[in-house]
């Protein structure tokens, strides 16, 4: 059983489209995260939810909107995709302070 | 501002030699410290963490890390490197309150046969 699963694994889409990436964790963790990893492998936090409540909202374009229907799921919706959105997006979860994060295997988004 | 520094983008070491990957941080209070490894086309995997107690922490795959409070460092070490250790390594710091993680920029480790 995969602890943190993301779908799709690969996503190729045209500029201007709207797309969603889904994330589910079966670890019973309270906190979930979205990260963006760029072509230089830098990892940047985007959002974090704790028990369905948004707790971290870094400076990202408002075209990005997270949604957490329950504490096991955190989806990422992106409107009006741009070339610069091409990256690998990682979902992660943790149980709280002092606890390590479990990461999904990533979604490679390519905007053409 | 909270920050984590990994001063080396790339570390090369011969197989069988000891390796060190450096990490320093600037985070208020007594933060929790972590190391993760990322293999190509994979997500990050947890290696080890320091919460409190002994400054030398042992983790997965023979890795260990040494916490130095006065130098605010948390260097990753392994006594004898394997070719299979070649990967991207991330240091991360989390304040003792709150759920945020601050990641370093990553260090690419290459172990040469």
PDB file of C-alpha atoms in Angstrom:
ATOM      1  CA  UNK A   1       0.000   0.000   0.000  1.00  0.00           C
ATOM      2  CA  UNK A   2       1.425   3.354  -1.040  1.00  0.00           C
ATOM      3  CA  UNK A   3       1.436   5.723   1.941  1.00  0.00           C
ATOM      4  CA  UNK A   4       1.151   8.972  -0.059  1.00  0.00           C
ATOM      5  CA  UNK A   5      -0.156   8.593  -3.581  1.00  0.00           C
ATOM      6  CA  UNK A   6      -0.433  11.248  -6.249  1.00  0.00           C
ATOM      7  CA  UNK A   7      -2.189  11.118  -9.565  1.00  0.00           C
ATOM      8  CA  UNK A   8      -1.358  11.563 -12.319  1.00  0.00           C
ATOM      9  CA  UNK A   9       2.351  10.782 -12.361  1.00  0.00           C
ATOM     10  CA  UNK A  10       2.838  12.685 -15.616  1.00  0.00           C
ATOM     11  CA  UNK A  11       0.781  15.536 -17.002  1.00  0.00           C
ATOM     12  CA  UNK A  12       1.415  17.232 -20.342  1.00  0.00           C
ATOM     13  CA  UNK A  13      -0.928  20.049 -21.219  1.00  0.00           C
ATOM     14  CA  UNK A  14      -1.176  23.211 -23.272  1.00  0.00           C
ATOM     15  CA  UNK A  15      -0.865  26.745 -22.004  1.00  0.00           C
ATOM     16  CA  UNK A  16      -4.118  28.186 -20.783  1.00  0.00           C
ATOM     17  CA  UNK A  17      -5.631  24.873 -19.726  1.00  0.00           C
ATOM     18  CA  UNK A  18      -6.902  24.059 -16.241  1.00  0.00           C
ATOM     19  CA  UNK A  19      -5.668  20.891 -14.541  1.00  0.00           C
ATOM     20  CA  UNK A  20      -5.856  19.133 -11.177  1.00  0.00           C
ATOM     21  CA  UNK A  21      -3.469  16.893  -9.280  1.00  0.00           C
ATOM     22  CA  UNK A  22      -4.840  14.610  -6.609  1.00  0.00           C
ATOM     23  CA  UNK A  23      -3.156  13.425  -3.422  1.00  0.00           C
ATOM     24  CA  UNK A  24      -4.226  10.877  -0.850  1.00  0.00           C
ATOM     25  CA  UNK A  25      -2.479   9.610   2.273  1.00  0.00           C
ATOM     26  CA  UNK A  26      -3.400   6.507   4.246  1.00  0.00           C
ATOM     27  CA  UNK A  27      -1.104   7.204   7.205  1.00  0.00           C
ATOM     28  CA  UNK A  28      -3.680   8.952   9.361  1.00  0.00           C
ATOM     29  CA  UNK A  29      -1.588  12.119   9.355  1.00  0.00           C
ATOM     30  CA  UNK A  30      -3.194  15.424  10.259  1.00  0.00           C
ATOM     31  CA  UNK A  31      -1.077  17.697   8.058  1.00  0.00           C
ATOM     32  CA  UNK A  32      -0.618  17.658   4.296  1.00  0.00           C
ATOM     33  CA  UNK A  33       1.586  19.769   2.020  1.00  0.00           C
ATOM     34  CA  UNK A  34       2.170  20.697  -1.594  1.00  0.00           C
ATOM     35  CA  UNK A  35       5.701  21.424  -2.783  1.00  0.00           C
ATOM     36  CA  UNK A  36       7.054  22.529  -6.142  1.00  0.00           C
ATOM     37  CA  UNK A  37      10.452  21.286  -7.304  1.00  0.00           C
ATOM     38  CA  UNK A  38      11.912  23.271 -10.169  1.00  0.00           C
ATOM     39  CA  UNK A  39      14.417  22.265 -12.812  1.00  0.00           C
ATOM     40  CA  UNK A  40      17.317  23.084 -10.442  1.00  0.00           C
ATOM     41  CA  UNK A  41      15.803  20.679  -7.901  1.00  0.00           C
ATOM     42  CA  UNK A  42      14.967  23.481  -5.451  1.00  0.00           C
ATOM     43  CA  UNK A  43      12.048  22.475  -3.246  1.00  0.00           C
ATOM     44  CA  UNK A  44       9.554  25.215  -2.428  1.00  0.00           C
ATOM     45  CA  UNK A  45       6.565  24.836  -0.154  1.00  0.00           C
ATOM     46  CA  UNK A  46       3.297  26.052  -1.613  1.00  0.00           C
ATOM     47  CA  UNK A  47       0.505  25.126   0.788  1.00  0.00           C
ATOM     48  CA  UNK A  48      -0.173  23.195   3.949  1.00  0.00           C
ATOM     49  CA  UNK A  49      -3.408  21.987   5.475  1.00  0.00           C
ATOM     50  CA  UNK A  50      -3.979  20.721   8.995  1.00  0.00           C
ATOM     51  CA  UNK A  51      -7.217  18.819   9.479  1.00  0.00           C
ATOM     52  CA  UNK A  52      -8.722  20.429   6.368  1.00  0.00           C
ATOM     53  CA  UNK A  53      -7.726  23.932   7.489  1.00  0.00           C
ATOM     54  CA  UNK A  54      -5.265  25.990   5.437  1.00  0.00           C
ATOM     55  CA  UNK A  55      -2.278  26.852   7.644  1.00  0.00           C
ATOM     56  CA  UNK A  56       0.478  27.714   5.180  1.00  0.00           C
ATOM     57  CA  UNK A  57      -0.137  29.700   2.031  1.00  0.00           C
ATOM     58  CA  UNK A  58       3.140  30.808   0.535  1.00  0.00           C
ATOM     59  CA  UNK A  59       3.445  33.381  -2.193  1.00  0.00           C
ATOM     60  CA  UNK A  60       2.101  31.516  -5.175  1.00  0.00           C
ATOM     61  CA  UNK A  61      -0.081  32.820  -7.998  1.00  0.00           C
ATOM     62  CA  UNK A  62      -3.771  32.689  -7.171  1.00  0.00           C
ATOM     63  CA  UNK A  63      -4.165  30.450 -10.217  1.00  0.00           C
ATOM     64  CA  UNK A  64      -3.146  27.701  -7.793  1.00  0.00           C
ATOM     65  CA  UNK A  65      -5.916  26.608  -5.452  1.00  0.00           C
ATOM     66  CA  UNK A  66      -5.641  23.740  -2.973  1.00  0.00           C
ATOM     67  CA  UNK A  67      -8.684  21.853  -1.794  1.00  0.00           C
ATOM     68  CA  UNK A  68      -8.898  19.444   1.125  1.00  0.00           C
ATOM     69  CA  UNK A  69     -12.205  17.552   1.232  1.00  0.00           C
ATOM     70  CA  UNK A  70     -11.011  15.573   4.261  1.00  0.00           C
ATOM     71  CA  UNK A  71      -7.751  15.180   6.151  1.00  0.00           C
ATOM     72  CA  UNK A  72      -6.642  12.275   3.972  1.00  0.00           C
ATOM     73  CA  UNK A  73      -6.879  14.211   0.715  1.00  0.00           C
ATOM     74  CA  UNK A  74      -5.287  17.392  -0.581  1.00  0.00           C
ATOM     75  CA  UNK A  75      -5.820  18.250  -4.227  1.00  0.00           C
ATOM     76  CA  UNK A  76      -4.179  21.005  -6.243  1.00  0.00           C
ATOM     77  CA  UNK A  77      -6.061  22.800  -8.984  1.00  0.00           C
ATOM     78  CA  UNK A  78      -4.229  25.043 -11.412  1.00  0.00           C
ATOM     79  CA  UNK A  79      -6.022  27.503 -13.692  1.00  0.00           C
ATOM     80  CA  UNK A  80      -4.707  29.074 -16.878  1.00  0.00           C
ATOM     81  CA  UNK A  81      -1.498  27.070 -16.949  1.00  0.00           C
ATOM     82  CA  UNK A  82       1.700  28.883 -17.962  1.00  0.00           C
ATOM     83  CA  UNK A  83       5.033  27.619 -19.259  1.00  0.00           C
ATOM     84  CA  UNK A  84       6.656  28.550 -15.942  1.00  0.00           C
ATOM     85  CA  UNK A  85       4.372  26.147 -14.094  1.00  0.00           C
ATOM     86  CA  UNK A  86       6.324  23.233 -15.567  1.00  0.00           C
ATOM     87  CA  UNK A  87       7.894  21.432 -12.617  1.00  0.00           C
ATOM     88  CA  UNK A  88       7.536  18.390 -10.415  1.00  0.00           C
ATOM     89  CA  UNK A  89       4.873  18.793  -7.749  1.00  0.00           C
ATOM     90  CA  UNK A  90       5.140  16.750  -4.567  1.00  0.00           C
ATOM     91  CA  UNK A  91       2.505  16.029  -2.007  1.00  0.00           C
ATOM     92  CA  UNK A  92       3.595  15.176   1.537  1.00  0.00           C
ATOM     93  CA  UNK A  93       2.057  14.504   4.914  1.00  0.00           C
ATOM     94  CA  UNK A  94       3.200  14.483   8.529  1.00  0.00           C
ATOM     95  CA  UNK A  95       1.778  13.885  11.961  1.00  0.00           C
ATOM     96  CA  UNK A  96       2.940  17.166  13.429  1.00  0.00           C
ATOM     97  CA  UNK A  97       5.905  18.857  15.115  1.00  0.00           C
ATOM     98  CA  UNK A  98       8.945  16.628  15.337  1.00  0.00           C
ATOM     99  CA  UNK A  99       7.533  14.078  12.934  1.00  0.00           C
ATOM    100  CA  UNK A 100       9.076  13.495   9.518  1.00  0.00           C
ATOM    101  CA  UNK A 101       7.204  14.018   6.278  1.00  0.00           C
ATOM    102  CA  UNK A 102       6.164  11.194   3.981  1.00  0.00           C
ATOM    103  CA  UNK A 103       6.351  12.202   0.328  1.00  0.00           C
ATOM    104  CA  UNK A 104       4.464  11.078  -2.725  1.00  0.00           C
ATOM    105  CA  UNK A 105       6.388  10.097  -5.837  1.00  0.00           C
ATOM    106  CA  UNK A 106       5.618  13.373  -7.571  1.00  0.00           C
ATOM    107  CA  UNK A 107       3.666  14.647 -10.565  1.00  0.00           C
ATOM    108  CA  UNK A 108       5.761  15.892 -13.467  1.00  0.00           C
ATOM    109  CA  UNK A 109       3.807  18.725 -15.073  1.00  0.00           C
ATOM    110  CA  UNK A 110       4.883  19.891 -18.518  1.00  0.00           C
ATOM    111  CA  UNK A 111       3.153  22.888 -20.041  1.00  0.00           C
ATOM    112  CA  UNK A 112       3.646  23.267 -23.792  1.00  0.00           C
TER     113      UNK A 112
ATOM    114  CA  UNK B   1      14.138  34.965   8.548  1.00  0.00           C
ATOM    115  CA  UNK B   2      14.292  31.200   8.789  1.00  0.00           C
ATOM    116  CA  UNK B   3      16.779  29.557   6.444  1.00  0.00           C
ATOM    117  CA  UNK B   4      18.668  26.363   5.785  1.00  0.00           C
ATOM    118  CA  UNK B   5      21.969  26.324   3.901  1.00  0.00           C
ATOM    119  CA  UNK B   6      23.645  23.451   2.122  1.00  0.00           C
ATOM    120  CA  UNK B   7      26.857  25.117   0.963  1.00  0.00           C
ATOM    121  CA  UNK B   8      27.878  22.416  -1.514  1.00  0.00           C
ATOM    122  CA  UNK B   9      25.827  21.822  -4.646  1.00  0.00           C
ATOM    123  CA  UNK B  10      27.902  18.758  -5.467  1.00  0.00           C
ATOM    124  CA  UNK B  11      29.978  16.341  -3.414  1.00  0.00           C
ATOM    125  CA  UNK B  12      32.122  13.649  -5.017  1.00  0.00           C
ATOM    126  CA  UNK B  13      33.646  10.850  -2.981  1.00  0.00           C
ATOM    127  CA  UNK B  14      35.363   7.589  -3.824  1.00  0.00           C
ATOM    128  CA  UNK B  15      33.607   4.355  -2.931  1.00  0.00           C
ATOM    129  CA  UNK B  16      34.680   3.140   0.488  1.00  0.00           C
ATOM    130  CA  UNK B  17      35.727   6.584   1.669  1.00  0.00           C
ATOM    131  CA  UNK B  18      33.844   8.499   4.374  1.00  0.00           C
ATOM    132  CA  UNK B  19      31.388  11.119   3.196  1.00  0.00           C
ATOM    133  CA  UNK B  20      30.048  14.324   4.702  1.00  0.00           C
ATOM    134  CA  UNK B  21      27.211  16.464   3.412  1.00  0.00           C
ATOM    135  CA  UNK B  22      26.983  19.801   5.193  1.00  0.00           C
ATOM    136  CA  UNK B  23      23.978  21.671   6.528  1.00  0.00           C
ATOM    137  CA  UNK B  24      23.673  24.805   8.617  1.00  0.00           C
ATOM    138  CA  UNK B  25      20.496  26.548   9.682  1.00  0.00           C
ATOM    139  CA  UNK B  26      19.090  29.749  11.047  1.00  0.00           C
ATOM    140  CA  UNK B  27      15.800  28.933  12.731  1.00  0.00           C
ATOM    141  CA  UNK B  28      14.633  30.353  16.018  1.00  0.00           C
ATOM    142  CA  UNK B  29      14.276  28.273  19.142  1.00  0.00           C
ATOM    143  CA  UNK B  30      15.208  24.604  19.301  1.00  0.00           C
ATOM    144  CA  UNK B  31      14.151  23.265  15.931  1.00  0.00           C
ATOM    145  CA  UNK B  32      13.839  19.699  14.771  1.00  0.00           C
ATOM    146  CA  UNK B  33      16.359  18.653  12.110  1.00  0.00           C
ATOM    147  CA  UNK B  34      15.934  16.160   9.291  1.00  0.00           C
ATOM    148  CA  UNK B  35      17.753  14.611   6.354  1.00  0.00           C
ATOM    149  CA  UNK B  36      16.017  13.271   3.272  1.00  0.00           C
ATOM    150  CA  UNK B  37      17.334  11.524   0.171  1.00  0.00           C
ATOM    151  CA  UNK B  38      15.909  11.755  -3.339  1.00  0.00           C
ATOM    152  CA  UNK B  39      16.752   9.220  -6.011  1.00  0.00           C
ATOM    153  CA  UNK B  40      16.120  10.126  -9.678  1.00  0.00           C
ATOM    154  CA  UNK B  41      12.433  10.398 -10.564  1.00  0.00           C
ATOM    155  CA  UNK B  42      11.397   9.559  -6.999  1.00  0.00           C
ATOM    156  CA  UNK B  43       9.943  11.411  -4.040  1.00  0.00           C
ATOM    157  CA  UNK B  44      11.985  12.327  -0.986  1.00  0.00           C
ATOM    158  CA  UNK B  45      12.672   9.569   1.533  1.00  0.00           C
ATOM    159  CA  UNK B  46      13.290  10.195   5.208  1.00  0.00           C
ATOM    160  CA  UNK B  47      16.781   9.239   6.441  1.00  0.00           C
ATOM    161  CA  UNK B  48      17.060  10.481  10.007  1.00  0.00           C
ATOM    162  CA  UNK B  49      16.124  13.230  12.417  1.00  0.00           C
ATOM    163  CA  UNK B  50      17.306  14.996  15.544  1.00  0.00           C
ATOM    164  CA  UNK B  51      14.728  15.938  18.132  1.00  0.00           C
ATOM    165  CA  UNK B  52      16.643  15.994  21.391  1.00  0.00           C
ATOM    166  CA  UNK B  53      19.266  14.022  23.283  1.00  0.00           C
ATOM    167  CA  UNK B  54      22.457  12.544  21.873  1.00  0.00           C
ATOM    168  CA  UNK B  55      24.081  14.807  19.303  1.00  0.00           C
ATOM    169  CA  UNK B  56      24.932  11.859  17.056  1.00  0.00           C
ATOM    170  CA  UNK B  57      21.873  10.435  15.370  1.00  0.00           C
ATOM    171  CA  UNK B  58      21.832   7.185  13.428  1.00  0.00           C
ATOM    172  CA  UNK B  59      19.498   6.591  10.546  1.00  0.00           C
ATOM    173  CA  UNK B  60      18.739   4.433   7.541  1.00  0.00           C
ATOM    174  CA  UNK B  61      21.313   2.827   5.192  1.00  0.00           C
ATOM    175  CA  UNK B  62      24.212   3.400   7.592  1.00  0.00           C
ATOM    176  CA  UNK B  63      23.899   7.180   7.608  1.00  0.00           C
ATOM    177  CA  UNK B  64      24.355   9.293  10.699  1.00  0.00           C
ATOM    178  CA  UNK B  65      24.268  12.986  11.433  1.00  0.00           C
ATOM    179  CA  UNK B  66      25.925  15.160  14.027  1.00  0.00           C
ATOM    180  CA  UNK B  67      24.063  18.026  15.633  1.00  0.00           C
ATOM    181  CA  UNK B  68      26.166  20.970  16.780  1.00  0.00           C
ATOM    182  CA  UNK B  69      24.112  23.584  18.575  1.00  0.00           C
ATOM    183  CA  UNK B  70      26.843  26.212  18.845  1.00  0.00           C
ATOM    184  CA  UNK B  71      27.536  26.046  15.113  1.00  0.00           C
ATOM    185  CA  UNK B  72      23.854  25.489  14.233  1.00  0.00           C
ATOM    186  CA  UNK B  73      24.906  22.640  11.995  1.00  0.00           C
ATOM    187  CA  UNK B  74      23.568  19.190  11.249  1.00  0.00           C
ATOM    188  CA  UNK B  75      26.040  17.461   8.923  1.00  0.00           C
ATOM    189  CA  UNK B  76      25.207  14.105   7.359  1.00  0.00           C
ATOM    190  CA  UNK B  77      27.909  11.452   7.458  1.00  0.00           C
ATOM    191  CA  UNK B  78      28.634   7.898   6.461  1.00  0.00           C
ATOM    192  CA  UNK B  79      31.839   6.021   7.323  1.00  0.00           C
ATOM    193  CA  UNK B  80      32.105   4.153   4.012  1.00  0.00           C
ATOM    194  CA  UNK B  81      30.322   5.376   0.877  1.00  0.00           C
ATOM    195  CA  UNK B  82      28.603   3.048  -1.589  1.00  0.00           C
ATOM    196  CA  UNK B  83      27.957   3.736  -5.270  1.00  0.00           C
ATOM    197  CA  UNK B  84      24.263   3.258  -4.489  1.00  0.00           C
ATOM    198  CA  UNK B  85      24.416   6.258  -2.133  1.00  0.00           C
ATOM    199  CA  UNK B  86      24.643   8.533  -5.175  1.00  0.00           C
ATOM    200  CA  UNK B  87      21.547  10.733  -4.969  1.00  0.00           C
ATOM    201  CA  UNK B  88      20.292  14.196  -4.016  1.00  0.00           C
ATOM    202  CA  UNK B  89      20.289  14.942  -0.293  1.00  0.00           C
ATOM    203  CA  UNK B  90      18.132  17.543   1.418  1.00  0.00           C
ATOM    204  CA  UNK B  91      18.484  18.969   4.884  1.00  0.00           C
ATOM    205  CA  UNK B  92      15.253  20.221   6.474  1.00  0.00           C
ATOM    206  CA  UNK B  93      14.474  22.114   9.645  1.00  0.00           C
ATOM    207  CA  UNK B  94      11.157  22.423  11.426  1.00  0.00           C
ATOM    208  CA  UNK B  95      10.474  24.841  14.313  1.00  0.00           C
ATOM    209  CA  UNK B  96       9.443  23.116  17.514  1.00  0.00           C
ATOM    210  CA  UNK B  97       6.050  24.792  17.228  1.00  0.00           C
ATOM    211  CA  UNK B  98       4.078  24.700  14.033  1.00  0.00           C
ATOM    212  CA  UNK B  99       4.069  22.396  11.048  1.00  0.00           C
ATOM    213  CA  UNK B 100       6.373  24.148   8.572  1.00  0.00           C
ATOM    214  CA  UNK B 101       9.477  22.559   7.125  1.00  0.00           C
ATOM    215  CA  UNK B 102      12.334  24.646   5.706  1.00  0.00           C
ATOM    216  CA  UNK B 103      14.419  22.804   3.124  1.00  0.00           C
ATOM    217  CA  UNK B 104      17.955  23.429   1.970  1.00  0.00           C
ATOM    218  CA  UNK B 105      18.781  23.664  -1.716  1.00  0.00           C
ATOM    219  CA  UNK B 106      19.999  20.091  -1.917  1.00  0.00           C
ATOM    220  CA  UNK B 107      23.424  18.505  -2.391  1.00  0.00           C
ATOM    221  CA  UNK B 108      24.062  16.067  -5.195  1.00  0.00           C
ATOM    222  CA  UNK B 109      26.274  13.232  -3.968  1.00  0.00           C
ATOM    223  CA  UNK B 110      28.219  11.162  -6.456  1.00  0.00           C
ATOM    224  CA  UNK B 111      30.115   8.113  -5.234  1.00  0.00           C
ATOM    225  CA  UNK B 112      32.802   7.138  -7.715  1.00  0.00           C
ATOM    226  CA  UNK B 113      33.560   3.404  -8.121  1.00  0.00           C
TER     227      UNK B 113
END
